[in-house]
XYZ file of C-alpha atoms in Angstrom:
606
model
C 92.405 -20.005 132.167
C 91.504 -20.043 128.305
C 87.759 -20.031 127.931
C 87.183 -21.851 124.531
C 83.575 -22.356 124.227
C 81.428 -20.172 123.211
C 77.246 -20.914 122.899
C 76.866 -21.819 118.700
C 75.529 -24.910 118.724
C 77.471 -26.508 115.974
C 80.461 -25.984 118.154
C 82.209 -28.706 119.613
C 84.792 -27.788 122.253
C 87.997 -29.296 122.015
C 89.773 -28.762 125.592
C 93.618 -29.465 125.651
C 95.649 -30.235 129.073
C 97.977 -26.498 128.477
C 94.471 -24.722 128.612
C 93.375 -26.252 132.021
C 94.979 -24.486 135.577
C 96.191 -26.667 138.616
C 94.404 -28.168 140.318
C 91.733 -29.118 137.516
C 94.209 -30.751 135.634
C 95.655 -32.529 138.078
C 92.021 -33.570 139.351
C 90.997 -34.934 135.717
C 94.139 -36.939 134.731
C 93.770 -38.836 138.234
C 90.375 -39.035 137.381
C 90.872 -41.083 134.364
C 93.850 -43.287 135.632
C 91.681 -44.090 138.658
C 89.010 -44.794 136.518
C 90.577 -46.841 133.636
C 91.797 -48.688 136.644
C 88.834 -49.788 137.410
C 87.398 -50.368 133.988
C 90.050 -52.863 134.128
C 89.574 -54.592 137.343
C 91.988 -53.093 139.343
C 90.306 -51.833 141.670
C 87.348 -53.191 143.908
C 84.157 -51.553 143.744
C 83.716 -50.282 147.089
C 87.021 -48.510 146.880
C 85.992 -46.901 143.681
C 82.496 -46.056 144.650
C 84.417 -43.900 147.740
C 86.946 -41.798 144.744
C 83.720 -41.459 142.226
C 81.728 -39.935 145.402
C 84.516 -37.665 146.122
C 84.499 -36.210 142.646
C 80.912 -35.761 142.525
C 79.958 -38.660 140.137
C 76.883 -40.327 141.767
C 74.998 -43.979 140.769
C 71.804 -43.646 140.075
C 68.359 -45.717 139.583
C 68.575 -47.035 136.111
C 72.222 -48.714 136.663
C 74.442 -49.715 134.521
C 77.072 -46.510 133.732
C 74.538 -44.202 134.086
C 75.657 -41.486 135.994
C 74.211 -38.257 138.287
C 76.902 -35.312 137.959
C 76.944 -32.942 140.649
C 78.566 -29.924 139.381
C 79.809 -27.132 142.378
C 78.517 -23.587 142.370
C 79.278 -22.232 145.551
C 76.929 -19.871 147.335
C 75.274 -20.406 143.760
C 77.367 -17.733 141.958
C 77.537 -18.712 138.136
C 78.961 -16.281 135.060
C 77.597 -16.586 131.584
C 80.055 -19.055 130.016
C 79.524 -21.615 132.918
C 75.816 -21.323 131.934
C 76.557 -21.735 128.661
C 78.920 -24.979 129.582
C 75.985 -26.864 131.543
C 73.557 -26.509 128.502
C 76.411 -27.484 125.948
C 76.846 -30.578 128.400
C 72.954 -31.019 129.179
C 72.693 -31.225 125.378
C 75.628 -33.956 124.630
C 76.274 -35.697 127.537
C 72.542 -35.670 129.506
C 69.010 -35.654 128.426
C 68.592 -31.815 127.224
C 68.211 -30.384 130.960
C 69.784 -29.636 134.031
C 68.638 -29.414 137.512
C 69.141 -26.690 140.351
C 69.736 -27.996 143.597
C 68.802 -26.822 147.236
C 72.221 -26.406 147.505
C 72.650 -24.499 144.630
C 74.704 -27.248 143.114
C 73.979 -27.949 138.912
C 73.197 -31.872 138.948
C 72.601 -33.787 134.982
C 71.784 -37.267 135.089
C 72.224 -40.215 132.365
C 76.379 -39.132 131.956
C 77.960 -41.992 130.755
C 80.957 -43.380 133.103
C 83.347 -43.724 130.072
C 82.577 -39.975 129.019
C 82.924 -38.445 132.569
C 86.918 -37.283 131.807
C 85.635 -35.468 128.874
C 82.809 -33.941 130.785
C 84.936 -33.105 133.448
C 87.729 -31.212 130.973
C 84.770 -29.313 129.409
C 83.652 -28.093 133.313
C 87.317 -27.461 134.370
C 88.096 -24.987 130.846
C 85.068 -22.879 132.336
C 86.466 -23.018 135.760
C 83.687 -25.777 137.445
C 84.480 -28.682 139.466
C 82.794 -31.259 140.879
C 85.645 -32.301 143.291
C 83.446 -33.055 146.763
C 80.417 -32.452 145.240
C 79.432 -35.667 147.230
C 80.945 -38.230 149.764
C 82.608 -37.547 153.040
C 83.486 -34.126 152.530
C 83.420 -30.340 152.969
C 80.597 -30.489 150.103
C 79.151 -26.706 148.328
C 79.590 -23.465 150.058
C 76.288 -22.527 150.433
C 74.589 -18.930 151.214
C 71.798 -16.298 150.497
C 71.697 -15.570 146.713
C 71.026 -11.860 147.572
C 73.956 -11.332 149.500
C 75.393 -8.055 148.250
C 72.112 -6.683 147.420
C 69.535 -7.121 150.288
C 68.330 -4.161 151.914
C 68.728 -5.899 155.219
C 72.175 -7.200 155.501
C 74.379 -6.927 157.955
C 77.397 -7.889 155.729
C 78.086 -9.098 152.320
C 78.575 -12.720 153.026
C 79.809 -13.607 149.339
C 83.250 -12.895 149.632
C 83.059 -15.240 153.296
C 81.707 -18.034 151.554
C 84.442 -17.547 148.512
C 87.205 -18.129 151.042
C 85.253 -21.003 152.536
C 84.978 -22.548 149.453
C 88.813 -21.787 148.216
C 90.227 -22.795 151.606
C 88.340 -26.537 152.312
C 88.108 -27.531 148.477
C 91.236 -30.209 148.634
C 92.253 -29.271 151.731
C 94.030 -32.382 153.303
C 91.773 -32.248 156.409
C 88.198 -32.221 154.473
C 89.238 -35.412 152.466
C 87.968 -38.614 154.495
C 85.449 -37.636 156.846
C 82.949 -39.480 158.638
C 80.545 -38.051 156.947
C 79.339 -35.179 154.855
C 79.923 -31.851 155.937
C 77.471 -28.449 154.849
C 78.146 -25.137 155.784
C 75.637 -22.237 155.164
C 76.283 -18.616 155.235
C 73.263 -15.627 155.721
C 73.983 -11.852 155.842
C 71.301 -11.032 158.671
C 69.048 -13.178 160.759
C 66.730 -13.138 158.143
C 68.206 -16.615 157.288
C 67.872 -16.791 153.125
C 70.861 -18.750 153.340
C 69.789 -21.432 155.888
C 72.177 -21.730 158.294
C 70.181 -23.286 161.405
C 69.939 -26.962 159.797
C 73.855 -27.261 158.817
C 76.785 -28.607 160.285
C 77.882 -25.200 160.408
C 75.454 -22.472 159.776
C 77.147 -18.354 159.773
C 74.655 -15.837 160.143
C 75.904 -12.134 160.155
C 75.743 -10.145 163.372
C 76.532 -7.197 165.367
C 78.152 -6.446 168.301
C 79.289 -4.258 170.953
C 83.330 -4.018 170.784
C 85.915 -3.471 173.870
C 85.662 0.261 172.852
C 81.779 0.653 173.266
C 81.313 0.963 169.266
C 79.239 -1.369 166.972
C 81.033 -4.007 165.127
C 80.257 -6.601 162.225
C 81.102 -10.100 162.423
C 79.151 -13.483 163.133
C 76.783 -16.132 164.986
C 77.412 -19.672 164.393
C 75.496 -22.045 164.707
C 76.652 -25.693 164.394
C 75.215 -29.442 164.351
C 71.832 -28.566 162.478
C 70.576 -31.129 160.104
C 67.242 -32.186 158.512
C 66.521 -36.449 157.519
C 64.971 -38.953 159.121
C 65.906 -36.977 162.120
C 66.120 -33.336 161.956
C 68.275 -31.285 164.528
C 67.921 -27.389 164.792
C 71.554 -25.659 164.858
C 73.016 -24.959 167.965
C 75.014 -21.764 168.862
C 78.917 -22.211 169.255
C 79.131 -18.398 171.179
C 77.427 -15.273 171.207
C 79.739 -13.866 168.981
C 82.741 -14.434 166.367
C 84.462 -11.553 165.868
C 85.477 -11.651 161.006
C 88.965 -12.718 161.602
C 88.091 -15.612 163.896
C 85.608 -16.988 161.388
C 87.375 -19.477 159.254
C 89.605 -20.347 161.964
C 86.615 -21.307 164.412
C 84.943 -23.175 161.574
C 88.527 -25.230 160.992
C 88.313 -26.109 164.173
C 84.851 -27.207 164.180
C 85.832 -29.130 161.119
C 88.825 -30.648 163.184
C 86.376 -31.627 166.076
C 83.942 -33.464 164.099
C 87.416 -35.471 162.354
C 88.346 -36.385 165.197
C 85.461 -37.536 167.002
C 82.690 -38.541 164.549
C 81.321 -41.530 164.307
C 83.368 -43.938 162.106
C 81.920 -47.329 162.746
C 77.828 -45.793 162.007
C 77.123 -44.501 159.238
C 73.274 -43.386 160.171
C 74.611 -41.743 163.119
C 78.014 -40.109 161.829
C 76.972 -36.332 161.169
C 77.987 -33.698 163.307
C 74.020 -33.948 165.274
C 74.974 -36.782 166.490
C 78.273 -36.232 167.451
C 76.837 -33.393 169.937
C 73.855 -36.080 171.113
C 77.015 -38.059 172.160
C 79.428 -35.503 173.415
C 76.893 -32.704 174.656
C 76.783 -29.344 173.174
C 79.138 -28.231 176.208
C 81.487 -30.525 175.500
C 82.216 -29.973 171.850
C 81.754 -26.037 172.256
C 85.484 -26.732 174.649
C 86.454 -28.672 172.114
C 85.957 -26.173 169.301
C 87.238 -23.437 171.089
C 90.000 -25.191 172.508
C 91.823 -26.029 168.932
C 90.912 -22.745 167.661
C 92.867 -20.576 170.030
C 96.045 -22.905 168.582
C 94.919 -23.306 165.752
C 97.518 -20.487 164.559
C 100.339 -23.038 164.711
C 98.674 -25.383 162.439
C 100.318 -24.752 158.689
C 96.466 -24.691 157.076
C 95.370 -21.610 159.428
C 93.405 -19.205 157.815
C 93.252 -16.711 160.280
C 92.655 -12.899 159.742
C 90.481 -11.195 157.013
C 90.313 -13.508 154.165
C 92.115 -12.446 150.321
C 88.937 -12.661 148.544
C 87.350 -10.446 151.624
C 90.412 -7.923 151.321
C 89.763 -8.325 147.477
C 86.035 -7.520 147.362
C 85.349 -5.742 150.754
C 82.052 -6.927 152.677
C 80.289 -3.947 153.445
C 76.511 -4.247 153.228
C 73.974 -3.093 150.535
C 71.760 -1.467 152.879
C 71.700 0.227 155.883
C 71.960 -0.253 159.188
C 68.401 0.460 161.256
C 69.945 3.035 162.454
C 71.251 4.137 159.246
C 75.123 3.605 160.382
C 77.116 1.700 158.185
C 78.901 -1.135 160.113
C 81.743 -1.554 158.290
C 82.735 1.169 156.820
C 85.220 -0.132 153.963
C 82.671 0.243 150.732
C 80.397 2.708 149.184
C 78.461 4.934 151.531
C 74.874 3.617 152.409
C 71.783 5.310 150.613
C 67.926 5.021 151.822
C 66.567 1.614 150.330
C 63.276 0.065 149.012
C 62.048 -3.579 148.567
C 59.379 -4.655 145.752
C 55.869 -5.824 147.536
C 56.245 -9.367 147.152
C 52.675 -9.750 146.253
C 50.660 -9.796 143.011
C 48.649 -6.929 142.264
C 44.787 -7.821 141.325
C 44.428 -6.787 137.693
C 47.850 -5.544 136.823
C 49.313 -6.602 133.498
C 51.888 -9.474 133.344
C 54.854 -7.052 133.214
C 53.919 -4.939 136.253
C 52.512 -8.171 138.315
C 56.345 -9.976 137.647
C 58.298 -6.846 138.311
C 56.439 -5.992 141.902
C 56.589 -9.717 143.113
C 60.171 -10.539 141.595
C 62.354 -7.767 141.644
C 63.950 -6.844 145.135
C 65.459 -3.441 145.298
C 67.707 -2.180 147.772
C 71.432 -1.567 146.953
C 74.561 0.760 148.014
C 74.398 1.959 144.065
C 70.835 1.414 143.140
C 70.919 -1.366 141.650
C 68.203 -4.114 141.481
C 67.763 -7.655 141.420
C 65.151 -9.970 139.526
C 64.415 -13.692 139.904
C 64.096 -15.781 136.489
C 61.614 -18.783 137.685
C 62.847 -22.262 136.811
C 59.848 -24.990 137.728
C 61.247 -27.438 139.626
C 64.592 -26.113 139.328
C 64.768 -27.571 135.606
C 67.103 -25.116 132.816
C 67.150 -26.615 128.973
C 70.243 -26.044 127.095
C 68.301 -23.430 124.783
C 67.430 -21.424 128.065
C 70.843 -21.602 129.498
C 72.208 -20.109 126.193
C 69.755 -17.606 126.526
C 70.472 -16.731 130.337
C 74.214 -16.580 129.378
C 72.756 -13.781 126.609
C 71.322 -12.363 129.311
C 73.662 -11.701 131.715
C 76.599 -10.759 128.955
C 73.851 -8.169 127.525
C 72.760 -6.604 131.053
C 75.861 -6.743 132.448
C 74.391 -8.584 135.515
C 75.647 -10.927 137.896
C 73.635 -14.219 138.717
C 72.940 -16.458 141.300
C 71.276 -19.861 142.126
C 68.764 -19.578 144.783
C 68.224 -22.359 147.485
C 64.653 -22.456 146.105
C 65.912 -23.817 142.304
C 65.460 -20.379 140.950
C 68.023 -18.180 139.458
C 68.274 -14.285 140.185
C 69.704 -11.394 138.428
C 71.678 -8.945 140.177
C 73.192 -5.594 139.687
C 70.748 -4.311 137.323
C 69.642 -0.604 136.566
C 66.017 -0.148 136.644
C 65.957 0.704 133.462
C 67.001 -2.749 132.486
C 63.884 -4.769 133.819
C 61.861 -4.248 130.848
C 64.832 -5.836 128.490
C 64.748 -8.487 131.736
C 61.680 -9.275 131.308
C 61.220 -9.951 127.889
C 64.181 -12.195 127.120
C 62.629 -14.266 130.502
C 59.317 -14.339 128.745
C 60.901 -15.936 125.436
C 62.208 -18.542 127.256
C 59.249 -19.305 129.572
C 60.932 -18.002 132.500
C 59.282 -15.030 133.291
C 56.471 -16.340 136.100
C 55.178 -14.138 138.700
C 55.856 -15.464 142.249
C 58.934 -17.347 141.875
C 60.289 -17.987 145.548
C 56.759 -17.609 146.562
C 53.341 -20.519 146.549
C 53.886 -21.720 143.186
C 57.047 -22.707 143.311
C 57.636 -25.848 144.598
C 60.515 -27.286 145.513
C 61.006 -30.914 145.071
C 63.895 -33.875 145.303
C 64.838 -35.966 142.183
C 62.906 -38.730 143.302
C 61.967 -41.719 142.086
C 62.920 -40.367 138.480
C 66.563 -40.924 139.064
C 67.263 -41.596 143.215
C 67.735 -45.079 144.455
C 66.329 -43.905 148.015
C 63.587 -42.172 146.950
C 59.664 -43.965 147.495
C 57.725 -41.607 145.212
C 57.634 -39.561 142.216
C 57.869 -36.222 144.150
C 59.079 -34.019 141.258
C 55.692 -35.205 139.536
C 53.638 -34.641 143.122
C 55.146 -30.967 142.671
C 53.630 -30.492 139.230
C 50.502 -31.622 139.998
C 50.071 -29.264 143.103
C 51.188 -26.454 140.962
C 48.598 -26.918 138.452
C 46.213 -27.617 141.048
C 47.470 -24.551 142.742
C 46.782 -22.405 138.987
C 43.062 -23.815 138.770
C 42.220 -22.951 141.888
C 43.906 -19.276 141.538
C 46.032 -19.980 144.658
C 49.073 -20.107 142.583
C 50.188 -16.489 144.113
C 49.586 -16.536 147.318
C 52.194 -14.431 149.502
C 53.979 -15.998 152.527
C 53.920 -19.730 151.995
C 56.242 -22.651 150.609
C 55.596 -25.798 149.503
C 58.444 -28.581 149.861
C 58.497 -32.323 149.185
C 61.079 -35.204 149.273
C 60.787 -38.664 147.680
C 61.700 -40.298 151.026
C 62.115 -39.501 154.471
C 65.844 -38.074 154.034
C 64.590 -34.632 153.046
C 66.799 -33.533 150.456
C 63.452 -31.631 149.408
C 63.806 -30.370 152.898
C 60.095 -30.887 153.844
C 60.628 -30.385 157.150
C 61.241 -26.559 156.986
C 58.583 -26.124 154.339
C 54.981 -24.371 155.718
C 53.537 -27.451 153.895
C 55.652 -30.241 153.294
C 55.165 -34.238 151.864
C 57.414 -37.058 151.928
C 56.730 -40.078 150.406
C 56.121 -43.488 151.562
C 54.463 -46.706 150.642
C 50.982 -47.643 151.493
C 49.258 -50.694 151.609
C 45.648 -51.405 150.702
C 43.794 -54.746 150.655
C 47.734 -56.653 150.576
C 48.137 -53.916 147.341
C 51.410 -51.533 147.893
C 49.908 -48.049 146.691
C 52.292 -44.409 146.639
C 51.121 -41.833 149.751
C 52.751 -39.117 151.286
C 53.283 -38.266 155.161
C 52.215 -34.427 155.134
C 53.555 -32.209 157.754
C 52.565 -28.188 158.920
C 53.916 -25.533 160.323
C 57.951 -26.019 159.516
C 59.911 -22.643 159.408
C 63.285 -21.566 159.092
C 64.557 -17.682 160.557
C 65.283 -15.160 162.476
C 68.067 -17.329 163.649
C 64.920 -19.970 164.831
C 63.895 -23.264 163.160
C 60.428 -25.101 163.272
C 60.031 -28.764 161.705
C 56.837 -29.302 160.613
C 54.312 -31.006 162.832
C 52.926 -34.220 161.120
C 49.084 -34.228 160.055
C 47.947 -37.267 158.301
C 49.460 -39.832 155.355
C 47.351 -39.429 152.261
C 47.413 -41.047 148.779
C 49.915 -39.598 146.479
C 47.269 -38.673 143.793
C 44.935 -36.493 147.213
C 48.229 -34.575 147.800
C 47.048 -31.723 145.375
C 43.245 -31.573 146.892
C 44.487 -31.419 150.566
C 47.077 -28.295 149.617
C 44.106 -26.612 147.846
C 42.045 -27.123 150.710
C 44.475 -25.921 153.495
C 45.323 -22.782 151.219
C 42.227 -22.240 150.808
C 41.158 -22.492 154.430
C 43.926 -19.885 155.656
C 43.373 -17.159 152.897
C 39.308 -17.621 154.304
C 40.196 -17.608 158.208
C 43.480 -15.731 158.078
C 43.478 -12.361 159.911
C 45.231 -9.149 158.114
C 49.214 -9.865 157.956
C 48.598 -12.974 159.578
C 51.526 -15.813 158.848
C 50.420 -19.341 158.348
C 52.067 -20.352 161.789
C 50.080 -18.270 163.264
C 46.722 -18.881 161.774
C 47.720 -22.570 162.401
C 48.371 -22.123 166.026
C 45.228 -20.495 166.218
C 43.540 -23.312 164.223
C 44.304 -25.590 166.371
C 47.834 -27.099 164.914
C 48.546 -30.053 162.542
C 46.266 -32.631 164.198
C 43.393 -30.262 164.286
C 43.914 -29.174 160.140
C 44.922 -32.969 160.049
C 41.121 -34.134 161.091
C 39.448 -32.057 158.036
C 41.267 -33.913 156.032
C 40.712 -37.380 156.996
C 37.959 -37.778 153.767
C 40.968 -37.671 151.634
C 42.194 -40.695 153.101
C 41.073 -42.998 151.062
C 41.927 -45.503 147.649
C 38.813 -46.100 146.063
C 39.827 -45.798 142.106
C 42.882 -47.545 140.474
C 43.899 -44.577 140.027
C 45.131 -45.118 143.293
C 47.304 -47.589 142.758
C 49.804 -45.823 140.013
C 52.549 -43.130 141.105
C 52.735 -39.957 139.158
C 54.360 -40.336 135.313
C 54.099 -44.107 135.912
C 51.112 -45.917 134.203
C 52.089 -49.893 135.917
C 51.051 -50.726 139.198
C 53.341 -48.717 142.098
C 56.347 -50.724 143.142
C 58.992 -49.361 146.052
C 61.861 -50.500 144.578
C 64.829 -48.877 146.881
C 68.304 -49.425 146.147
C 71.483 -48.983 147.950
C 72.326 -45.494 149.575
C 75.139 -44.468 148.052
C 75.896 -40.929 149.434
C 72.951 -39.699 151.871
């Protein structure tokens, strides 16, 4: 594939059909007959909405042809021209800035309908797609963004969730499904990737083969989910041994096809398919297809060509320093960076002990580059692009809006460091307190209640003036609405919003929940504490911070000083003076000066 654009900003790519590969081609030219089609009346709107969805083009608040794009990056894995691409785009086709997702998905907002084709020629000459970004569909390949360079890894899971990603994107059977579809992959129980609250959620594992002798291969987990009703993942069998893996997950695939819900929407996703069926049930379903699945033309049985390709073998050891799969490099001792601040160290030394992560087959290293609320300007994507192309690195998206830098030499950081500081992306503590992660919101969603991206500034700065910004071992989560695509449930503090009403006056609050938790192959939704005023939000997170770093024994984790506190209710009750509108101030939403006004619109792809 001819890559034609290249970061001057003068530059206008021209992208021609002969320098576009099947099946991006063949994606965009239906793209704009479909769409022409409609332009013209052709075709109703409901039937439209369902191909837009499909293709990752998403409606959004303000109406009209304004468009969300939802560009795919699975398991977050992005080289230096696609960076370059989203900023050109950001810059010409969206408002200057583009967005990091939770599921390390690239989203711009304010696309124009009519321009999508040549937005969507511009992604394909770069090799992005948005094709089932959205709708009923297999939708991003998600996994841990250190995968190849954690210390504690069972197996590389990159190369996994490569052949995930290359064997459901247009596959015939992930087309029209009931209803969205997420799959997850993590390299060791650890759980950076989030598998326990997907449909299907792979976590790297070991086991005991016929011979007596350690083997890799997986757990997983299916029917997790987070919303209005959150389900924790449920384990399909003790064990998949690597070349049952995209087979079993097929067959889960086939399972939820077949028997989803078609005729409810709110209770189509695979949870609820296993509230219906039991867990027994679709476990003999699963396993039933799978061990025929080898019949089936679309079986992807055996070790997968990108896993042949790139081998999977860990970056560190094994705790008992054997390596498990024994097709890579040979293991060396490892080391992790204290993710903590240091009291007094310079800027330098305080980002490289709380942001770099060592802990690699061949030394390498691995930085994170902090983007606030997952937000990149074109002039910092150029620059990341510079970046990477001058370092040599490889990059990845982080679940957390973050990006990280991979496969460096130590003696690289320094170089790191600086071009991160020039572009205001060099913050200690990215992944940890400070960086919160929050949902569109009421900026751009139709579902959404609240401002929550503004909520999220406003606790960080609360979080700075109160020095509480770098506090180790907690995260901070918040969704506009109940559906938790800021996934507030699994957050150690998490909001979402909802309306209040005061004196016959509707006024922005959030619900806050404690104590959610996702790992060691265990989840924990957060227990619900109290419903405060939007513009409180900030003063109860300093006050709960600052309450566990008081009472908070050495090594202590906030579910365990909250346990021992007494839970959510108990925190809940010294909070309860917060409660309370007694300034207009009130009575307007963050970055909005009018009166607050819910004004919901139609969900177009939950």
């Amino acid at each position: 594939m001819t890559i034609f654009y290249r970061p001057a900003a003068h530059q206008r790519p021209v992208p021609r059909d002969t320098e576009l590969a099947e099946p991006f081609l063949g994606d965009i030219v239906k793209w704009e007959s479909i769409t022409q089609q409609y332009f013209d009346g052709h075709i109703d709107e409901d039937v439209y909405k369902t191909y837009r969805l499909t293709n990752g083009v998403y409606g959004q608040r303000q109406g009209g042809r304004n468009q969300m794009l939802r560009v795919k990056v699975p398991y977050g894995s992005i080289r230096p021209e696609q960076l370059e691409m989203i900023g050109y785009l950001a810059e010409h086709y969206s408002r200057g800035w583009a967005h990091i997702t939770t599921r390390q998905n690239l989203q711009m907002h304010y696309v124009q309908l009519d321009q999508m084709g040549e937005v969507l020629r511009l992604l394909a000459s770069v090799g992005l797609t948005t094709r089932e970004a959205c709708g009923d569909t297999v939708r991003n390949i998600a996994g841990c963004h250190l995968a190849g360079a954690c210390p504690y890894e069972i197996l590389d899971i990159s190369p996994w969730a490569e052949a995930a990603y290359e064997h459901f994107v247009r596959n015939p059977i992930a087309q029209r499904l009931p209803r969205k579809f997420k799959i997850n992959f993590s390299g060791c129980d650890t759980d950076c990737g989030q598998a326990m609250f997907n449909d299907v959620g792979v976590v790297a594992a070991v086991d005991m083969n016929e011979h007596g002798k350690r083997q890799a291969g997986f757990r997983v987990y299916v029917a997790g989910g987070l919303g209005a009703n959150p389900h924790a993942a449920l384990a399909l069998e003790d064990f998949t041994p690597r070349e049952d893996l995209l087979p079993t997950i097929e067959a889960i695939l086939r399972v939820f096809d077949q028997a989803g819900n078609r005729d409810n929407r709110l209770r189509a996703r695979m949870k609820w398919l296993v509230d219906t069926l039991g867990i027994d049930e679709v476990r003999r379903r699963v396993l039933s297809i799978r061990r025929t699945l080898i019949a089936s033309t679309s079986w992807p049985g055996g070790l997968p060509d990108a896993v042949k390709l790139d081998g999977d073998e860990p970056a560190g050891r094994a705790s008992d320093g054997v390596s498990l799969v024994g097709h890579g490099a040979a293991s060396v001792p490892v080391t992790i960076a204290a993710r903590r601040p240091v009291d007094g160290a310079s800027e330098y030394a305080d980002w490289e002990r709380v942001n770099v992560v060592r802990g690699t087959t061949n030394g390498t290293v691995s930085a994170y580059a902090h983007a606030p609320l997952g937000d990149i300007t074109t002039a910092q994507f150029r620059a990341l692009a510079d970046a990477q192309r001058a370092l040599g690195a490889s990059v990845r998206l982080t679940n957390r809006q973050n990006l990280v830098f991979r496969d460096l030499q130590e003696h690289q950081l320094g170089d790191l460091y600086r071009r991160l500081a020039e572009i205001g992306m060099a913050s200690a503590g990215a992944e940890l307190l400070r960086d919160v992660v929050a949902c569109p919101g009421a900026d751009t969603c139709n579902l959404a209640v609240t401002q929550s991206r503004g909520l999220a500034e406003a606790i960080t700065d609360a979080l700075e003036e109160a020095g509480l910004a770098e506090v180790p071992g907690l995260r901070i989560n918040i969704s506009g609405c109940m559906n938790s695509c800021g996934q507030h449930h699994v957050a150690d503090i998490g909001f979402f919003g909802i309306e209040r009403r005061v004196e016959a006056k509707s006024a922005p609050g959030y619900q806050l929940l404690l104590g959610g938790h996702v790992g060691q192959e265990q989840i924990k939704f957060g227990s619900r504490a109290l419903r405060l005023p939007a513009k409180n939000a900030p003063h109860a997170v300093v006050r709960i911070v600052e309450r566990y770093v008081g009472e908070r024994d050495a090594g202590e984790t906030f579910a365990t000083w909250l346990e021992r506190a007494g839970g959510a209710s108990a925190v809940a009750r010294s909070l309860r003076d917060l409660d309370r509108f007694d300034t207009e101030e009130h009575f307007a939403d963050y970055n909005e000066t009018g009166p607050f006004a819910v004004a919901v619109g139609e969900s177009e792809c939950l």
